[in-house]
Backbone as JSON, one array per atom type, in Angstrom:
{
  "sequence": "MTDPVRVRPLADGDWDAVAALERDAYTGLGLSEGRAALQSRAAVSPDTCFVVDVGARTAGYVLALPYAPHRYPDLARPEGPPGEPSAFPPGNLHLHDIVVAPGLRRRGLARHLLHHLTGTARARGDQRISLVAVGGTERFWSARGFVPEPGVVPGDAYGGGAVYMSKPVAAAPRARARPSLSPPEPTLREVS",
  "N": [[50.95, -241.32, 138.72], [50.49, -238.49, 136.72], [47.78, -236.44, 135.79], [47.16, -235.18, 132.51], [47.55, -231.69, 131.64], [45.66, -229.29, 130.03], [45.03, -226.44, 128.1], [42.29, -225.02, 126.53], [39.91, -223.74, 124.06], [36.94, -222.28, 125.4], [33.95, -224.09, 125.48], [30.5, -224.75, 124.51], [29.54, -226.88, 126.11], [30.89, -226.5, 128.49], [29.73, -224.73, 130.25], [28.2, -225.36, 132.61], [30.17, -226.22, 134.43], [31.86, -223.94, 134.45], [30.1, -221.94, 135.4], [29.6, -222.95, 137.97], [32.2, -222.89, 139.11], [32.66, -220.1, 139.05], [30.59, -219.17, 140.71], [31.3, -220.39, 143.16], [33.75, -219.12, 143.63], [33.19, -216.35, 143.75], [30.78, -215.73, 145.14], [30.99, -215.46, 147.94], [32.29, -213.03, 148.09], [30.38, -211.37, 147.23], [30.22, -210.93, 144.51], [29.38, -212.58, 142.48], [28.27, -213.13, 139.22], [26.62, -214.75, 137.72], [25.47, -217.2, 135.35], [24.28, -216.25, 132.85], [25.3, -213.62, 132.52], [28.05, -214.17, 132.4], [28.15, -215.75, 130.09], [27.37, -213.82, 128.25], [29.59, -212.16, 128.22], [31.6, -213.86, 127.26], [30.57, -214.34, 124.74], [31.09, -212.02, 123.36], [33.78, -212.13, 122.76], [34.79, -214.85, 121.9], [37.22, -216.03, 121.17], [39.05, -215.39, 123.1], [38.58, -216.65, 125.46], [38.96, -219.27, 127.7], [39.31, -222.66, 128.96], [40.88, -224.68, 131.46], [41.85, -227.95, 131.57], [42.3, -230.72, 133.68], [43.24, -233.78, 133.22], [40.21, -235.32, 132.6], [38.7, -233.4, 133.8], [37.25, -230.19, 134.15], [39.13, -227.73, 135.3], [39.47, -225.03, 135.67], [39.02, -221.64, 134.46], [39.26, -218.86, 132.13], [38.03, -215.71, 131.35], [38.17, -213.26, 128.98], [38.04, -210.09, 127.38], [37.99, -207.63, 124.76], [38.51, -204.34, 125.83], [38.44, -200.84, 126.21], [41.34, -199.09, 127.41], [41.37, -198.48, 130.92], [38.72, -198.97, 131.25], [36.07, -201.26, 132.09], [34.04, -204.23, 132.51], [30.6, -203.76, 133.42], [29.35, -204.98, 136.27], [26.69, -205.19, 136.9], [25.31, -205.45, 134.61], [24.81, -207.41, 131.63], [26.96, -207.98, 128.76], [26.62, -206.57, 125.4], [24.08, -207.54, 122.92], [23.81, -211.13, 122.37], [26.43, -212.65, 120.54], [27.18, -210.3, 119.35], [29.92, -208.44, 118.32], [32.64, -207.03, 120.24], [32.68, -203.55, 121.0], [35.07, -202.38, 121.22], [38.25, -201.9, 119.82], [41.15, -204.04, 119.08], [43.95, -203.78, 121.3], [43.81, -203.36, 124.02], [43.33, -205.99, 126.18], [40.99, -207.13, 128.35], [41.18, -208.91, 131.24], [38.73, -210.48, 132.6], [37.76, -212.54, 134.32], [39.42, -215.08, 136.14], [39.63, -218.25, 137.25], [40.39, -220.99, 139.34], [39.67, -224.26, 140.37], [39.16, -224.83, 143.84], [40.45, -227.15, 145.06], [42.52, -227.59, 143.33], [44.3, -225.55, 143.25], [47.44, -223.74, 143.43], [49.03, -225.25, 141.8], [49.97, -224.32, 139.49], [48.08, -223.91, 137.52], [46.63, -221.53, 137.04], [48.73, -220.01, 136.11], [49.24, -221.36, 133.69], [46.86, -220.7, 132.31], [47.07, -217.87, 132.25], [49.45, -217.54, 130.81], [48.71, -218.64, 128.35], [46.66, -216.86, 127.68], [48.13, -214.48, 127.47], [49.75, -215.05, 125.25], [47.73, -215.21, 123.35], [46.77, -212.57, 123.41], [49.04, -211.27, 122.44], [49.18, -212.34, 119.84], [46.85, -211.25, 118.81], [47.52, -208.64, 118.63], [47.34, -206.96, 120.77], [48.42, -204.47, 123.08], [48.33, -204.28, 125.83], [47.26, -205.92, 128.84], [44.57, -205.78, 130.97], [42.97, -205.72, 134.23], [40.7, -206.09, 137.02], [41.6, -206.24, 140.21], [40.31, -208.09, 142.81], [39.02, -208.76, 146.14], [41.39, -208.67, 147.68], [43.52, -209.48, 146.04], [45.53, -208.04, 144.84], [48.3, -208.15, 145.39], [48.97, -210.72, 144.47], [48.58, -210.33, 141.69], [50.41, -208.29, 141.21], [52.8, -209.65, 141.52], [52.85, -210.94, 139.15], [53.46, -209.11, 137.26], [51.58, -207.08, 136.85], [50.52, -203.72, 137.32], [49.17, -201.27, 139.54], [46.85, -198.79, 138.43], [46.72, -195.58, 139.1], [43.95, -193.5, 139.95], [42.02, -194.82, 138.49], [39.17, -196.07, 139.47], [37.35, -198.77, 140.34], [34.94, -198.71, 141.77], [32.08, -199.42, 143.93], [30.8, -201.66, 142.91], [32.62, -203.69, 142.37], [33.45, -204.42, 144.83], [34.88, -203.49, 148.03], [38.12, -202.09, 148.07], [38.89, -202.89, 145.53], [41.11, -202.93, 142.74], [42.21, -201.42, 139.8], [44.33, -202.72, 137.38], [47.15, -203.13, 135.17], [49.25, -204.53, 132.58], [51.98, -204.46, 130.27], [51.92, -206.19, 127.13], [54.35, -208.29, 126.37], [56.68, -208.42, 123.69], [56.97, -211.14, 121.37], [59.23, -213.68, 122.32], [62.48, -213.76, 120.91], [63.79, -216.21, 118.74], [66.54, -218.17, 119.62], [69.73, -218.16, 118.07], [70.86, -221.06, 116.53], [73.69, -223.03, 117.36], [76.23, -223.48, 114.98], [76.91, -226.46, 113.23], [78.99, -226.88, 111.59], [82.53, -226.28, 111.17], [83.93, -223.15, 112.24], [84.51, -220.39, 110.02], [87.82, -219.75, 108.96], [89.77, -217.22, 110.5], [91.52, -214.26, 109.42], [94.01, -214.26, 110.64], [94.38, -216.98, 111.24], [94.71, -218.09, 108.71], [97.18, -217.23, 107.78]],
  "CA": [[50.77, -240.8, 137.38], [49.9, -237.16, 136.73], [46.84, -236.19, 134.71], [47.63, -234.12, 131.61], [46.96, -230.36, 131.76], [45.43, -228.77, 128.69], [44.23, -225.23, 127.96], [41.55, -225.1, 125.27], [38.83, -222.77, 123.99], [35.72, -222.55, 126.15], [32.92, -224.65, 124.59], [29.14, -224.71, 125.06], [29.39, -227.89, 127.14], [31.66, -226.14, 129.68], [29.09, -223.68, 131.05], [27.81, -225.8, 133.95], [31.38, -226.2, 135.26], [32.31, -222.55, 134.58], [29.17, -221.22, 136.3], [29.82, -223.44, 139.34], [33.48, -222.34, 139.57], [32.48, -218.67, 139.29], [29.73, -219.02, 141.9], [32.07, -220.75, 144.35], [34.83, -218.16, 143.84], [32.79, -214.96, 143.92], [29.6, -215.5, 145.95], [31.41, -214.97, 149.26], [32.69, -211.62, 147.94], [29.23, -210.62, 146.73], [30.55, -210.53, 143.14], [28.97, -213.58, 141.49], [27.45, -212.53, 138.17], [25.68, -215.73, 137.17], [25.76, -217.8, 134.05], [23.89, -215.43, 131.69], [26.27, -212.51, 132.36], [29.32, -214.76, 131.96], [28.0, -216.14, 128.69], [27.34, -212.6, 127.43], [30.96, -211.66, 128.1], [32.31, -214.78, 126.38], [30.03, -214.21, 123.38], [31.72, -210.86, 122.74], [35.13, -212.47, 122.31], [35.01, -216.28, 122.19], [38.61, -216.42, 120.92], [39.9, -215.01, 124.23], [38.03, -217.31, 126.64], [39.54, -220.61, 127.72], [39.25, -223.49, 130.16], [42.02, -225.55, 131.67], [41.44, -229.28, 131.98], [43.27, -231.64, 134.29], [42.61, -235.03, 132.82], [38.88, -235.07, 132.02], [38.01, -232.44, 134.66], [37.42, -228.75, 133.92], [39.75, -227.3, 136.55], [39.47, -223.58, 135.78], [38.68, -220.93, 133.24], [39.58, -217.44, 132.02], [37.2, -214.93, 130.43], [38.8, -211.98, 128.67], [37.41, -209.45, 126.24], [38.57, -206.31, 124.47], [37.93, -203.15, 126.48], [39.33, -199.69, 126.14], [42.09, -198.91, 128.67], [40.7, -197.81, 132.04], [37.3, -199.36, 131.25], [35.89, -202.64, 132.54], [32.63, -204.6, 132.45], [29.66, -203.38, 134.48], [28.89, -206.25, 136.84], [25.24, -205.18, 137.03], [24.7, -205.63, 133.29], [25.54, -208.26, 130.68], [27.47, -207.29, 127.57], [25.62, -206.35, 124.37], [23.34, -208.72, 122.46], [24.64, -212.31, 122.09], [27.06, -212.73, 119.23], [27.61, -208.98, 118.87], [31.33, -208.26, 118.67], [32.98, -205.93, 121.13], [32.79, -202.22, 120.39], [36.42, -201.91, 121.43], [39.22, -202.53, 118.93], [42.31, -204.61, 119.78], [44.87, -202.83, 121.91], [43.77, -203.72, 125.43], [42.52, -207.16, 126.46], [40.64, -207.08, 129.76], [41.03, -210.21, 131.89], [37.57, -210.28, 133.48], [37.71, -213.6, 135.34], [40.28, -216.26, 136.07], [39.27, -219.05, 138.43], [40.85, -222.37, 139.39], [38.96, -225.01, 141.4], [39.91, -224.77, 145.11], [41.3, -228.31, 145.31], [43.59, -227.68, 142.34], [45.11, -224.34, 143.27], [48.85, -223.87, 143.77], [49.63, -226.26, 140.92], [50.39, -223.64, 138.27], [47.03, -223.87, 136.5], [46.38, -220.12, 136.7], [49.87, -219.61, 135.28], [48.98, -221.9, 132.34], [45.81, -219.88, 131.7], [47.59, -216.53, 132.0], [50.43, -217.66, 129.73], [47.94, -218.84, 127.12], [45.97, -215.6, 127.4], [49.14, -213.52, 127.03], [50.08, -215.41, 123.87], [46.58, -214.84, 122.53], [46.79, -211.11, 123.32], [50.16, -210.92, 121.56], [48.79, -212.7, 118.48], [45.79, -210.32, 118.4], [48.09, -207.3, 118.49], [47.09, -206.15, 121.97], [49.61, -203.96, 123.75], [48.18, -204.37, 127.28], [46.22, -206.73, 129.48], [44.11, -205.12, 132.19], [42.09, -206.5, 135.1], [40.33, -205.47, 138.29], [41.96, -207.15, 141.3], [39.27, -208.06, 143.85], [39.21, -209.67, 147.27], [42.75, -208.66, 148.21], [44.45, -210.2, 145.15], [46.46, -207.1, 144.21], [49.66, -208.66, 145.55], [49.1, -211.85, 143.54], [48.72, -209.81, 140.33], [51.67, -207.54, 141.16], [53.87, -210.63, 141.33], [52.79, -211.39, 137.76], [53.79, -207.99, 136.39], [50.53, -206.07, 136.75], [50.73, -202.57, 138.19], [47.96, -200.48, 139.74], [46.75, -197.55, 137.67], [46.09, -194.59, 139.97], [42.88, -192.72, 139.38], [40.98, -195.67, 137.92], [38.53, -196.65, 140.64], [36.23, -199.58, 139.88], [33.7, -198.43, 142.49], [31.55, -200.41, 144.86], [30.32, -202.86, 142.22], [33.66, -204.71, 142.43], [33.79, -204.66, 146.22], [35.85, -202.58, 148.64], [39.53, -202.39, 147.84], [39.18, -203.33, 144.17], [42.17, -202.14, 142.14], [42.41, -201.6, 138.37], [45.74, -202.97, 137.13], [47.45, -203.57, 133.81], [50.65, -204.8, 132.27], [52.2, -204.52, 128.82], [52.1, -207.5, 126.51], [55.72, -208.32, 125.87], [56.87, -208.94, 122.33], [57.32, -212.55, 121.34], [60.67, -213.88, 122.49], [63.21, -214.12, 119.7], [64.41, -217.54, 118.75], [68.01, -218.11, 119.71], [70.46, -218.73, 116.93], [71.43, -222.37, 116.84], [75.11, -223.11, 117.04], [76.52, -224.15, 113.72], [77.6, -227.75, 113.37], [80.2, -226.86, 110.76], [83.59, -225.51, 111.82], [83.89, -221.73, 111.89], [85.4, -219.93, 108.95], [89.08, -219.29, 109.56], [90.0, -215.76, 110.49], [92.71, -213.86, 108.66], [95.2, -214.64, 111.39], [94.55, -218.41, 111.15], [95.11, -218.45, 107.36], [98.58, -216.87, 107.57]],
  "C": [[50.03, -239.47, 137.46], [48.96, -237.02, 135.54], [47.36, -235.07, 133.83], [46.85, -232.82, 131.82], [46.84, -229.8, 130.35], [44.57, -227.51, 128.76], [43.59, -225.3, 126.57], [40.46, -224.03, 125.25], [37.62, -223.22, 124.8], [34.65, -223.0, 125.16], [31.56, -224.6, 125.28], [28.95, -225.7, 126.2], [30.12, -227.59, 128.44], [30.89, -225.25, 130.66], [28.63, -224.12, 132.42], [29.02, -225.72, 134.89], [31.86, -224.77, 135.49], [31.42, -221.79, 135.55], [29.36, -221.66, 137.75], [31.13, -222.9, 139.91], [33.34, -220.86, 139.9], [31.67, -218.43, 140.55], [30.53, -219.3, 143.17], [33.16, -219.72, 144.66], [34.33, -216.78, 144.27], [31.56, -214.71, 144.8], [29.96, -214.93, 147.32], [31.85, -213.51, 149.24], [31.53, -210.75, 147.5], [29.41, -210.2, 145.28], [30.13, -211.55, 142.08], [27.99, -212.95, 140.51], [26.38, -213.48, 137.64], [26.01, -216.09, 135.74], [25.44, -216.88, 132.86], [24.87, -214.28, 131.46], [27.61, -213.04, 131.86], [29.25, -215.14, 130.49], [27.97, -214.92, 127.78], [28.75, -212.05, 127.22], [31.77, -212.55, 127.15], [31.84, -214.65, 124.94], [30.65, -213.04, 122.62], [33.07, -211.22, 122.13], [35.44, -213.94, 122.6], [36.45, -216.74, 121.99], [39.55, -216.06, 122.06], [39.37, -215.58, 125.55], [38.41, -218.78, 126.59], [39.21, -221.34, 129.02], [40.56, -224.25, 130.26], [41.47, -226.86, 132.21], [42.61, -229.97, 132.66], [42.65, -233.02, 134.1], [41.29, -234.69, 132.14], [38.11, -233.98, 132.78], [38.3, -231.0, 134.24], [37.88, -228.17, 135.26], [39.74, -225.78, 136.74], [39.12, -222.95, 134.45], [39.21, -219.5, 133.29], [38.62, -216.84, 130.99], [37.9, -213.6, 130.23], [38.11, -211.41, 127.44], [38.04, -208.09, 126.01], [37.79, -205.21, 125.18], [38.93, -202.03, 126.32], [40.11, -199.6, 127.45], [41.27, -198.09, 129.67], [39.2, -198.04, 132.05], [37.23, -200.83, 131.62], [34.4, -202.95, 132.53], [31.85, -204.1, 133.67], [29.07, -204.67, 135.02], [27.37, -206.33, 136.96], [24.54, -205.45, 135.7], [25.5, -206.61, 132.45], [26.1, -207.4, 129.56], [26.34, -207.18, 126.56], [24.91, -207.63, 123.94], [24.27, -209.89, 122.13], [25.17, -212.31, 120.67], [27.51, -211.4, 118.67], [29.06, -208.78, 119.27], [31.52, -207.04, 119.57], [33.09, -204.62, 120.35], [34.21, -201.69, 120.48], [37.4, -202.63, 120.51], [40.35, -203.18, 119.74], [43.22, -203.49, 120.29], [44.97, -203.14, 123.39], [42.83, -204.91, 125.59], [42.26, -207.17, 127.96], [40.38, -208.49, 130.29], [39.92, -210.05, 132.93], [37.54, -211.28, 134.62], [38.8, -214.62, 135.07], [40.06, -217.01, 137.37], [39.84, -220.45, 138.26], [40.12, -223.03, 140.56], [39.8, -225.04, 142.69], [40.85, -225.94, 145.35], [42.48, -228.45, 144.36], [44.46, -226.43, 142.28], [46.53, -224.67, 143.71], [49.54, -224.99, 142.98], [50.06, -225.64, 139.59], [49.33, -223.55, 137.2], [46.68, -222.44, 136.09], [47.51, -219.59, 135.83], [49.7, -220.11, 133.85], [47.95, -221.03, 131.62], [46.34, -218.5, 131.34], [48.61, -216.53, 130.86], [49.71, -217.8, 128.38], [47.23, -217.54, 126.71], [46.95, -214.54, 126.89], [49.57, -213.8, 125.59], [48.96, -215.03, 122.91], [46.55, -213.33, 122.34], [47.88, -210.65, 122.35], [49.77, -211.18, 120.1], [47.7, -211.77, 117.93], [46.33, -208.91, 118.14], [47.78, -206.39, 119.66], [48.4, -205.7, 122.59], [49.55, -204.12, 125.27], [47.12, -205.4, 127.63], [45.86, -206.0, 130.76], [43.23, -206.07, 132.98], [41.69, -205.63, 136.28], [40.63, -206.52, 139.36], [40.92, -206.99, 142.41], [39.67, -208.97, 145.0], [40.63, -209.76, 147.78], [43.77, -209.36, 147.34], [45.47, -209.29, 144.46], [47.9, -207.61, 144.28], [49.95, -209.82, 144.6], [49.37, -211.32, 142.13], [50.0, -208.99, 140.17], [52.84, -208.47, 140.9], [53.91, -211.17, 139.9], [52.94, -210.24, 136.77], [52.72, -206.94, 136.22], [50.8, -204.95, 137.74], [49.42, -201.8, 138.33], [47.99, -199.21, 138.9], [45.99, -196.54, 138.53], [45.0, -193.82, 139.23], [41.78, -193.53, 138.72], [40.37, -196.44, 139.08], [37.31, -197.44, 140.2], [34.92, -199.35, 140.62], [33.23, -199.61, 143.31], [31.11, -201.71, 144.19], [31.33, -204.0, 142.3], [34.11, -204.99, 143.86], [34.85, -203.68, 146.72], [37.27, -203.04, 148.36], [39.85, -202.9, 146.44], [40.18, -202.38, 143.53], [42.27, -202.46, 140.65], [43.91, -201.69, 138.13], [45.94, -203.33, 135.66], [48.93, -203.88, 133.68], [50.79, -204.83, 130.75], [52.31, -205.97, 128.35], [53.48, -207.47, 125.87], [55.74, -208.88, 124.45], [57.24, -210.41, 122.42], [58.83, -212.72, 121.51], [61.3, -214.28, 121.17], [63.79, -215.51, 119.84], [65.92, -217.36, 118.81], [68.62, -218.73, 118.46], [71.04, -220.07, 117.37], [72.91, -222.37, 116.53], [75.31, -223.91, 115.76], [77.26, -225.45, 113.99], [78.87, -227.8, 112.52], [81.27, -226.02, 111.45], [83.52, -224.05, 111.38], [84.85, -221.43, 110.75], [86.7, -219.44, 109.58], [89.16, -217.76, 109.48], [91.28, -215.49, 109.72], [93.97, -214.34, 109.35], [95.46, -216.14, 111.27], [95.02, -218.86, 109.77], [96.6, -218.21, 107.16], [99.53, -217.96, 107.9]]
}
């Protein structure tokens, strides 16, 4: 039996799990920000931060917030005061963090989170999603439609080889016309 997978908004009770996932994913790269910085980023845009559950377990999370194109969070500083909305209008949603627990990777959970985030960006009216690929993940993000943006260099704060990337938010797919259950109208030739 497979446990159900569910993406939901990040809640106050999720922070212990989120902080542990972030620490485990980024400490080895020297990029762990800690709980307070993560909470400051989520407070700016709570409607764009989610967790993915597998059964009762928090298996991963995504933190995203509005940022102007070619801009990204300063890892050395938290965002503005708690509860203060982002200074950046909709248009570009910056995917700051996406992490899946090591034992649950390669099961499509990151895809679930990214799909949910893309739908959220579309509903908000964002035209692009940006991110900074760290730790050699540029290829992973390229396979998901993100392209490097030359000239945008995240600097040493994001580690050597960090790459700023973005992709357009595609328009919502159109619903296909359902085939009619009634017979087609006769053409002129069939009436004769």
